XYZ file of C-alpha atoms in Angstrom:
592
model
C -142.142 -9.273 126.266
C -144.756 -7.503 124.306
C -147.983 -8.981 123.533
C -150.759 -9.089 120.754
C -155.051 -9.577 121.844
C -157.419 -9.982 118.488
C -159.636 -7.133 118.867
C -162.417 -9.824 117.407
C -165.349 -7.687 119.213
C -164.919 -4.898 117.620
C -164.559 -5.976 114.596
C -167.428 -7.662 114.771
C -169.114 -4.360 115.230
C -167.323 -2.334 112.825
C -168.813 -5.772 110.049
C -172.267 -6.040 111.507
C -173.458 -2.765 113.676
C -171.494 -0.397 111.264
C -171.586 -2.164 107.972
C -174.012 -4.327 108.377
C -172.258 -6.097 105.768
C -174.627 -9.422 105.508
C -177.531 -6.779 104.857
C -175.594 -5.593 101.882
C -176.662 -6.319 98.221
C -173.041 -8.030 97.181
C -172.275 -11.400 96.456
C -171.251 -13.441 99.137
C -171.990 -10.861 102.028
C -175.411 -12.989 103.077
C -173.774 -15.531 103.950
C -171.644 -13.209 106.311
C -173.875 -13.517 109.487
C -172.334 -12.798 112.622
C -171.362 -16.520 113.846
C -169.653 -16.995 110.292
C -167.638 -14.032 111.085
C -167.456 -15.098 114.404
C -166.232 -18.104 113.717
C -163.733 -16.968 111.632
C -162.273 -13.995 112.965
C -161.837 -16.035 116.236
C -159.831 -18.677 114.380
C -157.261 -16.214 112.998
C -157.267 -14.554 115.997
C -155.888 -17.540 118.182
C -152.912 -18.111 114.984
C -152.099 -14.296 115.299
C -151.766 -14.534 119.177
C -150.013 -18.396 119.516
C -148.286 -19.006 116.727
C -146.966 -15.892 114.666
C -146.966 -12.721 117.999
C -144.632 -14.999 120.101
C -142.490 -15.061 116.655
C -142.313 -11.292 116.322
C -139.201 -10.977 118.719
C -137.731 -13.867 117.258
C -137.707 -12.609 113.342
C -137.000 -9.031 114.804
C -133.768 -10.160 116.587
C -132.385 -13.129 114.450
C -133.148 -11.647 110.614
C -132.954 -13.335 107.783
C -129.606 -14.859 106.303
C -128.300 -15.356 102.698
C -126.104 -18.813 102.352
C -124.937 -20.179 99.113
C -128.014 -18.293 97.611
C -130.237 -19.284 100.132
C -132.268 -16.785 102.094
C -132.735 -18.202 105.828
C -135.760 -17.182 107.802
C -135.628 -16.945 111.379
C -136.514 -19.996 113.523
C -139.702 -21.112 113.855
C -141.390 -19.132 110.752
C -141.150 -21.992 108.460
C -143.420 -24.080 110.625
C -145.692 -21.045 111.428
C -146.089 -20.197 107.644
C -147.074 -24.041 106.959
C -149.623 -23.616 109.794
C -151.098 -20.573 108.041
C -151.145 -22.668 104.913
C -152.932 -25.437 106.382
C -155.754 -23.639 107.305
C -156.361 -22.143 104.034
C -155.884 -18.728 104.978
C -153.862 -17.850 102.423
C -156.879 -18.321 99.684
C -159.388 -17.005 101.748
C -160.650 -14.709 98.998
C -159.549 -16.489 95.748
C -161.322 -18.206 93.287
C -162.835 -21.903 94.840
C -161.865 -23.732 91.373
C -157.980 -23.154 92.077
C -158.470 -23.897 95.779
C -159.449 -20.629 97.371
C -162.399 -20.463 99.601
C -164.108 -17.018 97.756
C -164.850 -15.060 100.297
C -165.622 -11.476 100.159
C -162.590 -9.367 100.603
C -163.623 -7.781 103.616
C -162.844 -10.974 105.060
C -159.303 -10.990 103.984
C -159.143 -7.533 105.653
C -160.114 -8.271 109.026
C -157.507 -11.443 109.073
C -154.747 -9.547 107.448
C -154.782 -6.469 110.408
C -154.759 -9.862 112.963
C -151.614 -11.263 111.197
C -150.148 -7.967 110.564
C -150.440 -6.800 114.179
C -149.024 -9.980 115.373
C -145.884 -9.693 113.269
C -145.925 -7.841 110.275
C -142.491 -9.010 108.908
C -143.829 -12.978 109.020
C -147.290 -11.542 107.452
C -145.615 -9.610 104.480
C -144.436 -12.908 103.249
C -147.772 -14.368 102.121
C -148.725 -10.666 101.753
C -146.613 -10.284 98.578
C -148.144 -13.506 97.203
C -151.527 -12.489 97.763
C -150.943 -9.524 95.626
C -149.380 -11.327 92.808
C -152.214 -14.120 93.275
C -154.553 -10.987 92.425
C -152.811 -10.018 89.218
C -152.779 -13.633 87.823
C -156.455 -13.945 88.318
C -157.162 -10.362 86.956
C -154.622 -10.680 84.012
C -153.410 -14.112 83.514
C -154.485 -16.503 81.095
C -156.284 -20.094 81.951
C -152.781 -21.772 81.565
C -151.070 -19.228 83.782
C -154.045 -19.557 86.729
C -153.647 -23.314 86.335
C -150.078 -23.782 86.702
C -149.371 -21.310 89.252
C -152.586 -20.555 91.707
C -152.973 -23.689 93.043
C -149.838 -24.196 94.379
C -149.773 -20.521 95.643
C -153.092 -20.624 97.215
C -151.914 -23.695 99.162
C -149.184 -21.906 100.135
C -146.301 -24.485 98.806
C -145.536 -21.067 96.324
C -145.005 -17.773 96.973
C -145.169 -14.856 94.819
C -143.268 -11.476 94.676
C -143.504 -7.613 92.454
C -140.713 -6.631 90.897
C -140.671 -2.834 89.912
C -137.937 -0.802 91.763
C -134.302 -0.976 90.426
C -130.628 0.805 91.651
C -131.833 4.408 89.568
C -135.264 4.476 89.347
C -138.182 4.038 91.717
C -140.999 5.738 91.065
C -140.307 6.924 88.004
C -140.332 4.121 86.116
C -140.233 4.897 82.834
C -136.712 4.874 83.637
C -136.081 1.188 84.218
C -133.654 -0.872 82.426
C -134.624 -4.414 83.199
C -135.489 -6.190 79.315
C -136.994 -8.568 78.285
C -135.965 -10.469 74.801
C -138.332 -12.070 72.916
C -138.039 -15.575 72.211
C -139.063 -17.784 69.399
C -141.266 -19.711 71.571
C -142.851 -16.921 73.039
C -141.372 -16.625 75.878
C -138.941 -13.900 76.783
C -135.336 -13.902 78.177
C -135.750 -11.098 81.587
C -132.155 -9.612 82.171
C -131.859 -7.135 84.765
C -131.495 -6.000 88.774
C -134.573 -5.073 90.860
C -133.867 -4.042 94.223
C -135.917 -3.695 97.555
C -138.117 -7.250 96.890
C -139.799 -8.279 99.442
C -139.901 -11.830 99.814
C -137.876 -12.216 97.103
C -135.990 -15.392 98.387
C -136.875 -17.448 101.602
C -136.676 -21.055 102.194
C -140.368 -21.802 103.219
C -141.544 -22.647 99.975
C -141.006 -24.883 97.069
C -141.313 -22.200 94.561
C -141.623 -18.352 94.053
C -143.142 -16.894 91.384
C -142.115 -13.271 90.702
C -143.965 -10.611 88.770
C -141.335 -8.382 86.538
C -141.547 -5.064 85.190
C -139.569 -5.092 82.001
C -139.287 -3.464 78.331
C -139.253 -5.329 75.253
C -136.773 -3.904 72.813
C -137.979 -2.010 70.014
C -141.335 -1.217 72.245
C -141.597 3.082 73.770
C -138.521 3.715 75.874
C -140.894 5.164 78.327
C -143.531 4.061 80.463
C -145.608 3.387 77.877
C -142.858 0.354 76.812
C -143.605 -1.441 80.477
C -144.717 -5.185 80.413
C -145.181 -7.489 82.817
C -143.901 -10.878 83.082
C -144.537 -14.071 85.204
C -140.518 -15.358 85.967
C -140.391 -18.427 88.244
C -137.349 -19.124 90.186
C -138.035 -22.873 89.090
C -139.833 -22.662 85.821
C -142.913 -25.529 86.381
C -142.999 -28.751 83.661
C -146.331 -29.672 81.681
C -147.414 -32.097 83.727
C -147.338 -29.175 86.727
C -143.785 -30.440 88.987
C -140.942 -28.258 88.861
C -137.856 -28.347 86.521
C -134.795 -26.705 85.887
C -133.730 -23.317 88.129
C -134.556 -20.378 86.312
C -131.625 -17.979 85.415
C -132.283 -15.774 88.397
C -130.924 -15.063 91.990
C -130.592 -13.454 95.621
C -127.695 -11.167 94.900
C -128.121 -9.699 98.533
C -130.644 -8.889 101.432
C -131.059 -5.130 102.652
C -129.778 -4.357 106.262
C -132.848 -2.509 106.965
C -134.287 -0.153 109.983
C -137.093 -3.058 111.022
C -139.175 -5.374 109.303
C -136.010 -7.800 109.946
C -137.416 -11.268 109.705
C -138.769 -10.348 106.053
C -136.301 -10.831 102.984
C -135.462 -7.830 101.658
C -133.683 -9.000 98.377
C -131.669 -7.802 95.530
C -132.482 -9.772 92.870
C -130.860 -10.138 89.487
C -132.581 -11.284 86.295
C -129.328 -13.132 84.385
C -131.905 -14.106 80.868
C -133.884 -15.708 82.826
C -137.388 -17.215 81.156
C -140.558 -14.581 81.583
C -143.750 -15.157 80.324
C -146.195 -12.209 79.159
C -149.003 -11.527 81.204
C -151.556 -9.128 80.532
C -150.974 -7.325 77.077
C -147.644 -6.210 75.866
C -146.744 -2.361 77.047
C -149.621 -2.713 79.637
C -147.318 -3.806 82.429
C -148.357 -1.123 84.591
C -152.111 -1.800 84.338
C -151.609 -5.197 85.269
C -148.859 -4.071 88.322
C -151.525 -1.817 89.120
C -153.684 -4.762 90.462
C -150.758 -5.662 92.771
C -150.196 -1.975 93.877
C -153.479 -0.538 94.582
C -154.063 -4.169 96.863
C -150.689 -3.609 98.133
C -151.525 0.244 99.109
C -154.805 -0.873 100.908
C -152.616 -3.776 102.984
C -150.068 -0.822 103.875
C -152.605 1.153 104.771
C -153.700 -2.125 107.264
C -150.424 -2.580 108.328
C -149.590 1.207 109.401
C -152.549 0.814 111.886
C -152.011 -2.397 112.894
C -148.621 -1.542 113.758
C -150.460 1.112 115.658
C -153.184 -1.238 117.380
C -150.279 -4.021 118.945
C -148.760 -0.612 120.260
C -151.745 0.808 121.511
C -152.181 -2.616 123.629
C -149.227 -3.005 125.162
C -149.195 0.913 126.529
C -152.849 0.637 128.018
C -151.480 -2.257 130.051
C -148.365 -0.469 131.121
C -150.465 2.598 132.061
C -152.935 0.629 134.087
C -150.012 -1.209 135.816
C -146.929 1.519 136.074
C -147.529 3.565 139.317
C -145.575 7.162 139.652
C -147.492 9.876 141.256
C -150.386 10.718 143.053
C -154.201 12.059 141.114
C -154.294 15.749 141.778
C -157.834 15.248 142.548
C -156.943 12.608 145.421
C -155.287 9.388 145.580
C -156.793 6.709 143.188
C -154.962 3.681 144.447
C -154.744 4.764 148.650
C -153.480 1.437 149.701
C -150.568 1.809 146.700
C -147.118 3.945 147.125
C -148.803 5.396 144.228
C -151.215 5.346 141.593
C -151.097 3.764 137.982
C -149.844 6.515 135.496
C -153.247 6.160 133.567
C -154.885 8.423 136.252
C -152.911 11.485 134.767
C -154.651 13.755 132.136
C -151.538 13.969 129.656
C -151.350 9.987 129.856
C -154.839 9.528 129.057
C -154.584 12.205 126.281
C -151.685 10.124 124.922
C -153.985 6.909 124.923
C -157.172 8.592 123.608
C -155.148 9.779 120.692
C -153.665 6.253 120.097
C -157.426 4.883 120.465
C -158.978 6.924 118.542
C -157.396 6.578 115.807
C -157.269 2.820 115.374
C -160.589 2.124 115.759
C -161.289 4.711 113.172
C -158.396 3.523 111.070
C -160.505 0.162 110.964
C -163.635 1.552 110.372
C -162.500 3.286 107.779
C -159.986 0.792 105.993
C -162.952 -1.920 106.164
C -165.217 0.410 104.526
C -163.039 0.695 101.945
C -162.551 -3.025 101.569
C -166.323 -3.294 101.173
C -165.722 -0.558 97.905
C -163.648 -2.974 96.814
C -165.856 -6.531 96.899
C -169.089 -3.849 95.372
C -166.788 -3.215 92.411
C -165.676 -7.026 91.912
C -168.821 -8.788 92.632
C -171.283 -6.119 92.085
C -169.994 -4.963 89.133
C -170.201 -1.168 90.255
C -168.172 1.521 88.715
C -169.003 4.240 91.143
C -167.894 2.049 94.322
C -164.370 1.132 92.076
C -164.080 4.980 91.464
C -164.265 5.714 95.038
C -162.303 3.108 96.019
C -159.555 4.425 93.547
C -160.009 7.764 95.276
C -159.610 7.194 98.746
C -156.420 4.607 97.935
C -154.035 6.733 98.595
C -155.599 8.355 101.878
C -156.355 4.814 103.029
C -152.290 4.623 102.475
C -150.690 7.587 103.063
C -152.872 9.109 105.976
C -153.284 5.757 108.039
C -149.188 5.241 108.057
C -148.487 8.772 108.588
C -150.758 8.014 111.771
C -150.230 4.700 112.298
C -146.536 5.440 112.782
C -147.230 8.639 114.663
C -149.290 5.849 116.979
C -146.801 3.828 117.808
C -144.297 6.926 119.336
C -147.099 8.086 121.348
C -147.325 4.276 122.712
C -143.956 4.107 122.664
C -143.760 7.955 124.833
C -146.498 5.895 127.358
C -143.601 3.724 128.173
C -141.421 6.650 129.183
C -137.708 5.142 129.276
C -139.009 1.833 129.192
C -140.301 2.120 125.503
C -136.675 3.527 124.481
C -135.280 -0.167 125.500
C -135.978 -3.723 123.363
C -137.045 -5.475 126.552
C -140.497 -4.268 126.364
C -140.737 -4.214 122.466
C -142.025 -0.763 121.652
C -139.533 0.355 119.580
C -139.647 -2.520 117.422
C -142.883 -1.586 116.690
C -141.810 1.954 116.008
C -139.066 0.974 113.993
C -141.398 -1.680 111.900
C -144.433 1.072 110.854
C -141.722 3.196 109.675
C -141.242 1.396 106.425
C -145.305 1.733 105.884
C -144.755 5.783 105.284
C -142.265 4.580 102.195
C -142.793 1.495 100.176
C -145.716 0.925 97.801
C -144.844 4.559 96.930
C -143.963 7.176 99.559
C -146.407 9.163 100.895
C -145.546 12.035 99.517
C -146.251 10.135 96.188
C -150.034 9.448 97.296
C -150.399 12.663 98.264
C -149.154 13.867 94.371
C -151.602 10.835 93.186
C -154.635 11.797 94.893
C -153.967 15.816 93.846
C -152.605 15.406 90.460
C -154.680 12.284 89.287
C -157.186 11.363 91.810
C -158.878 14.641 92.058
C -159.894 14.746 88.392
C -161.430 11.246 88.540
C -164.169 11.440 86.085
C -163.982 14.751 85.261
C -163.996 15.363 89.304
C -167.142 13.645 89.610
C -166.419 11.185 91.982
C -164.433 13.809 94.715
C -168.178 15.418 94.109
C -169.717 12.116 94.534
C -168.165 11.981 97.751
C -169.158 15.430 99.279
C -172.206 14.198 97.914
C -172.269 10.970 100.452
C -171.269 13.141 103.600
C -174.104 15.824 102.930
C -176.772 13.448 102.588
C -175.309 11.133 105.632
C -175.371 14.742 107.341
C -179.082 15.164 106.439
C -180.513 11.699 106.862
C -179.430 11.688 110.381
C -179.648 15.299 111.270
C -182.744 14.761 113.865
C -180.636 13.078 115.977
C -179.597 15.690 118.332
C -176.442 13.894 120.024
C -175.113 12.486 117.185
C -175.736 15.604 115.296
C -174.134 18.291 118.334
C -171.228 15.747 118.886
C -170.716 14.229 115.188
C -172.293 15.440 112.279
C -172.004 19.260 112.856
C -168.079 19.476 112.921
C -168.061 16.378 110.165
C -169.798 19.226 108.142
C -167.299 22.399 109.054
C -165.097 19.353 108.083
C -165.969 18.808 104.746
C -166.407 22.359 104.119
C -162.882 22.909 104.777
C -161.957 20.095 102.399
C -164.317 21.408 99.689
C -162.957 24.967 99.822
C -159.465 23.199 99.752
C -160.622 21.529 96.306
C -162.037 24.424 95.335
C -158.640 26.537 95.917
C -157.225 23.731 93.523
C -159.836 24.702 90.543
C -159.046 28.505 91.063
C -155.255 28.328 91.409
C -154.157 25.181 90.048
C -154.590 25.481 86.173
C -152.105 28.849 86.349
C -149.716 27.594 88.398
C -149.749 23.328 89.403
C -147.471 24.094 92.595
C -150.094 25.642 93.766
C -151.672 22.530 94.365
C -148.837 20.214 94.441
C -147.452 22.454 97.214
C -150.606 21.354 99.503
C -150.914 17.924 98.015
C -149.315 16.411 101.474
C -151.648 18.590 103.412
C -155.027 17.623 101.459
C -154.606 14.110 101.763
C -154.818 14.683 105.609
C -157.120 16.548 106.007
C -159.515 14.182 103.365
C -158.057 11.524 105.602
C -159.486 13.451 108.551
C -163.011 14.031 106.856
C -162.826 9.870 106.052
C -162.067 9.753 109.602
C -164.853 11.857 110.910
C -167.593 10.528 108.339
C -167.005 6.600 109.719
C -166.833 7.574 113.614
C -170.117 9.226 112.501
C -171.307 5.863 111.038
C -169.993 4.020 114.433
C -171.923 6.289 117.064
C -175.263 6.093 115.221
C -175.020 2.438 115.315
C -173.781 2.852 118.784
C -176.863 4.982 119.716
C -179.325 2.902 117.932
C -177.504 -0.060 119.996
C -178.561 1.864 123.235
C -181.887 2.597 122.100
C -182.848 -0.474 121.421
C -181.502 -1.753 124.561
C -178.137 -3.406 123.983
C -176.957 -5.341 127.069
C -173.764 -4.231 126.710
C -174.377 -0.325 127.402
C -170.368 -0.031 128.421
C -169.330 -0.755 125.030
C -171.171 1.001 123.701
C -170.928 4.044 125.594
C -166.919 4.027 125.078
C -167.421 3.742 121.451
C -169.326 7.058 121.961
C -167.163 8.412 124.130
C -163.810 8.087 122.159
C -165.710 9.144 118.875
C -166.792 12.493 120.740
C -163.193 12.970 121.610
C -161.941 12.339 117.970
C -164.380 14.744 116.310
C -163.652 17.402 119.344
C -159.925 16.971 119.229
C -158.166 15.834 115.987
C -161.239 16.595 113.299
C -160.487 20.816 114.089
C -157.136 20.131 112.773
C -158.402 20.749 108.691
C -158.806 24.073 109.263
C -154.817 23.921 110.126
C -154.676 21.910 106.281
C -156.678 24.515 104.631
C -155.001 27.521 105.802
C -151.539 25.896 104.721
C -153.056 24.940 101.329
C -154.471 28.332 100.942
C -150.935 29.932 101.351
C -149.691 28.827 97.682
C -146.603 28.068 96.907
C -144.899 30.623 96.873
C -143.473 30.181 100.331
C -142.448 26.415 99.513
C -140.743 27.474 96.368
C -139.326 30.487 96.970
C -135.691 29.320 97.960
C -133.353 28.701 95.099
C -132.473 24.941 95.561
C -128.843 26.365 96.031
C -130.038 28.101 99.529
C -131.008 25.157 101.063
């Protein structure tokens, strides 16, 4: 049986030695001292562990079940998702005068990777209605935040986004789903959205799905989107609920993992929408939802990667075969514990590495994203905007790439359901596709991303690593070990930019062609720039004389091997970006 540890220690140092978040000019971050977080993080930490992680198996094995319209969750996540809600965790950063609590973001981050890692599928349900909790306090009007975000925040609602159907995914502008005006302004929603998470369970009272739909008469096209608030139980004045909406579970998706989280078809039969947002802006307003939602994939790719990483360190430290070549490690053992073998500790360096990068990196992005809602600064949205689809795409790409190598640990143990590894394989698989594929953030941050502000932001952030390079440039350690190949880093990803400028205009597959390969190696530059930001602090710990020297010497010592073994790799993305397209298109589609 696999099992899940809160990694509340380092996170505490990624919030307070890294960020030093309650040092931070941003509204609510002084009150963010280290017992707070402390407090908190430990909190969440003992749900993840007790009372959703021993749940994981369970949701993984039994799946959900549609009866007479009903979706079925497995046993015991009804009780565990009223335990969630009891604690308030599922307002922690929403507004205080619908019952959230209004803390920063950051906050929700670091409790969301606990939850996640425990068991993603249970997490994914109160996932979804965070997201559309976001859009109805960005976009909603005072009536729609009264009647729906209490009850959601208190977790007796959930919440869903509709925007995939049968024929068209990412394209939307293709969608058929309408909605019909009404003559009491509402509108009747008719159509069939497919892939909805959480789109039916039986652990709330109500579910209140966001719907991409066209008004007749409105552009045929994207442009023509709108997006509309349809209850499954439409709510009376007073607040209870009345009659069933005209909508239903028409089926749940037999699906690769994730298999205690509905996966619904569900069809719209003129069922009553309301507006949210303005009309035709649908996709501004589903845009809240999805950029949120690509950050929490982002989370949930590592965090798939973090559970895995756990559970192969203890089989390595426990699994004898073999003897050290050097000499014998364990004498009075038949042999010695597989983590005494250089390809076994290469495996787990990679696989730790890269998490505690991944959450260095994903909760300085989260910080981006409280500076640009309580702070009121553009350039920290911009960036944020930026790095959304690295923060997606790169971390699952890796995140799933994690959990084989913890899986491989396992050897022939990992390929069997008793020890749980391939569950977690099979589960960050999923991450790599849904809130668009990565292939899709990789066109995003090329074709859209790039010329932010007349590329001023991409130039904002070259500007950020140079002067991060230069401010701390008389260390000597940091600088041999981190901040030199962080700069041949972001050299490579500027000439890769600057490939874009020269060969782009004349012919876009010459950058779409390396789209996939930029956003790793920017993801590897992110990657480098925040295990830069984690040894200084881990120096300066030293320095000042931190008790704790073996912390911080590990942190050190795995952020040495990251920068001398997986930062080299963007010279591997710029010479395949430099090649064009010409290779990549040159095959008639016929000669595949």
């Amino acid at each position: 049986m696999p099992h899940y540890t809160a990694p509340t220690k380092d996170m505490q140092f990624v919030l307070h030695e890294m960020l030093k978040v309650s040092e931070q000019q941003i509204t609510g971050y002084g009150d963010l001292d280290a017992d707070f977080t402390s407090a908190i993080l430990e909190e969440a930490g003992k749900i993840a562990m007790d009372v959703t992680a021993p749940l994981n198996v369970v949701g993984d094995e039994e799946g959900c079940v549609l009866e007479n319209g009903v979706v079925r969750t497995p046993k015991g996540f009804k009780e565990a998702f009223d335990t969630v809600a009891e604690g308030g965790w599922m307002g922690l950063d929403m507004p205080e005068e619908y019952g959230g609590q209004n803390m920063p973001y950051i906050i929700q981050t670091a409790v969301g990777e606990m939850l996640s890692s425990a068991n993603m599928a249970f997490n994914m349900y109160q996932g979804l209605a965070h997201g559309a909790m976001s859009a109805i306090v960005a976009h909603g009007t005072d009536d729609q935040k009264e009647t729906y975000l209490p009850n959601m925040i208190a977790g007796k609602w959930g919440g869903t986004m509709n925007l995939t159907e049968p024929h068209c995914g990412t394209d939307l502008g293709l969608m058929r789903t309408k909605a019909e005006p009404q003559d009491d302004g509402t509108y009747k929603v008719s159509g069939q959205k497919i892939w909805i998470s959480a789109g039916e369970h039986d652990m709330v009272d109500n579910i209140v799905h966001l719907v991409l739909a066209k008004i007749p008469g409105e552009p045929d096209d994207i442009k023509g989107v709108s997006l509309f608030i349809v209850p499954k139980f439409l709510v009376n004045a007073d607040g209870s609920l009345g009659e069933r909406n005209a909508l239903s579970c028409g089926g749940l998706e037999k699906k690769m993992g994730i298999h205690g989280n509905a996966t619904c078809v569900m069809n719209y039969d003129g069922a009553t929408g309301y507006l949210i947002g303005e009309k035709n802006k649908g996709m501004r307003a589903m845009f809240t939802m999805m950029n949120e939602a690509r950050i929490g994939v982002g989370l949930q790719g590592y965090a798939q990667g973090v559970v895995a990483y756990q559970n192969a360190l203890g089989f390595a430290q426990d699994r004898l075969q073999g003897r050290d070549v050097t000499g014998a490690a364990a004498p009075d053992k038949p042999a010695d514990p597989i983590i005494v073998h250089p390809d076994v500790r290469r495996n787990l360096m990679d696989q730790k590495a890269f998490i505690e990068g991944a959450r260095a990196f994903t909760f300085w992005g989260s910080t981006m994203i409280d500076r640009a809602h309580r702070a009121g600064d553009k350039d920290a949205d911009d960036l944020i905007s930026l790095l959304t689809p690295i923060i997606k795409g790169f971390l699952t790409d890796k995140g799933f790439e994690t959990t084989v190598l913890a899986q491989q640990t396992l050897g022939g143990s990992g390929f069997t359901r008793e020890w749980g590894m391939e569950q977690f394989v099979r589960d960050a698989r999923i991450t790599m596709i849904y809130e668009g594929t990565n292939g899709v953030q990789s066109l995003d941050l090329v074709g859209r991303k790039l010329g932010l502000n007349g590329g001023k932001t991409v130039m904002g952030f070259f500007e950020l690593v140079k002067n991060y390079i230069k401010d701390n440039g008389d260390h000597a350690e940091l600088k041999e070990h981190f901040l030199e190949p962080l700069k041949a880093a972001s050299k490579d990803l500027q000439a890769a930019g600057m490939y874009f400028m020269q060969n782009g205009m004349k012919n876009p597959n010459n950058a779409l062609s390396g789209s996939y390969d930029f956003m790793h190696l920017f993801g590897q530059v992110c990657m480098g720039l925040v295990w830069s930001m984690m040894a200084k602090a881990s120096y300066d710990a030293l320095e000042n004389g931190a008790s704790d020297t073996e912390f911080y010497q590990t942190k050190i010592a795995t952020g040495k091997y990251y920068m001398a073994r997986h930062l080299p790799v963007t010279r591997t993305h710029l010479a395949r970006i430099e090649t064009g397209a010409d290779t990549v298109m040159e095959l008639d589609a016929a000669n595949f």
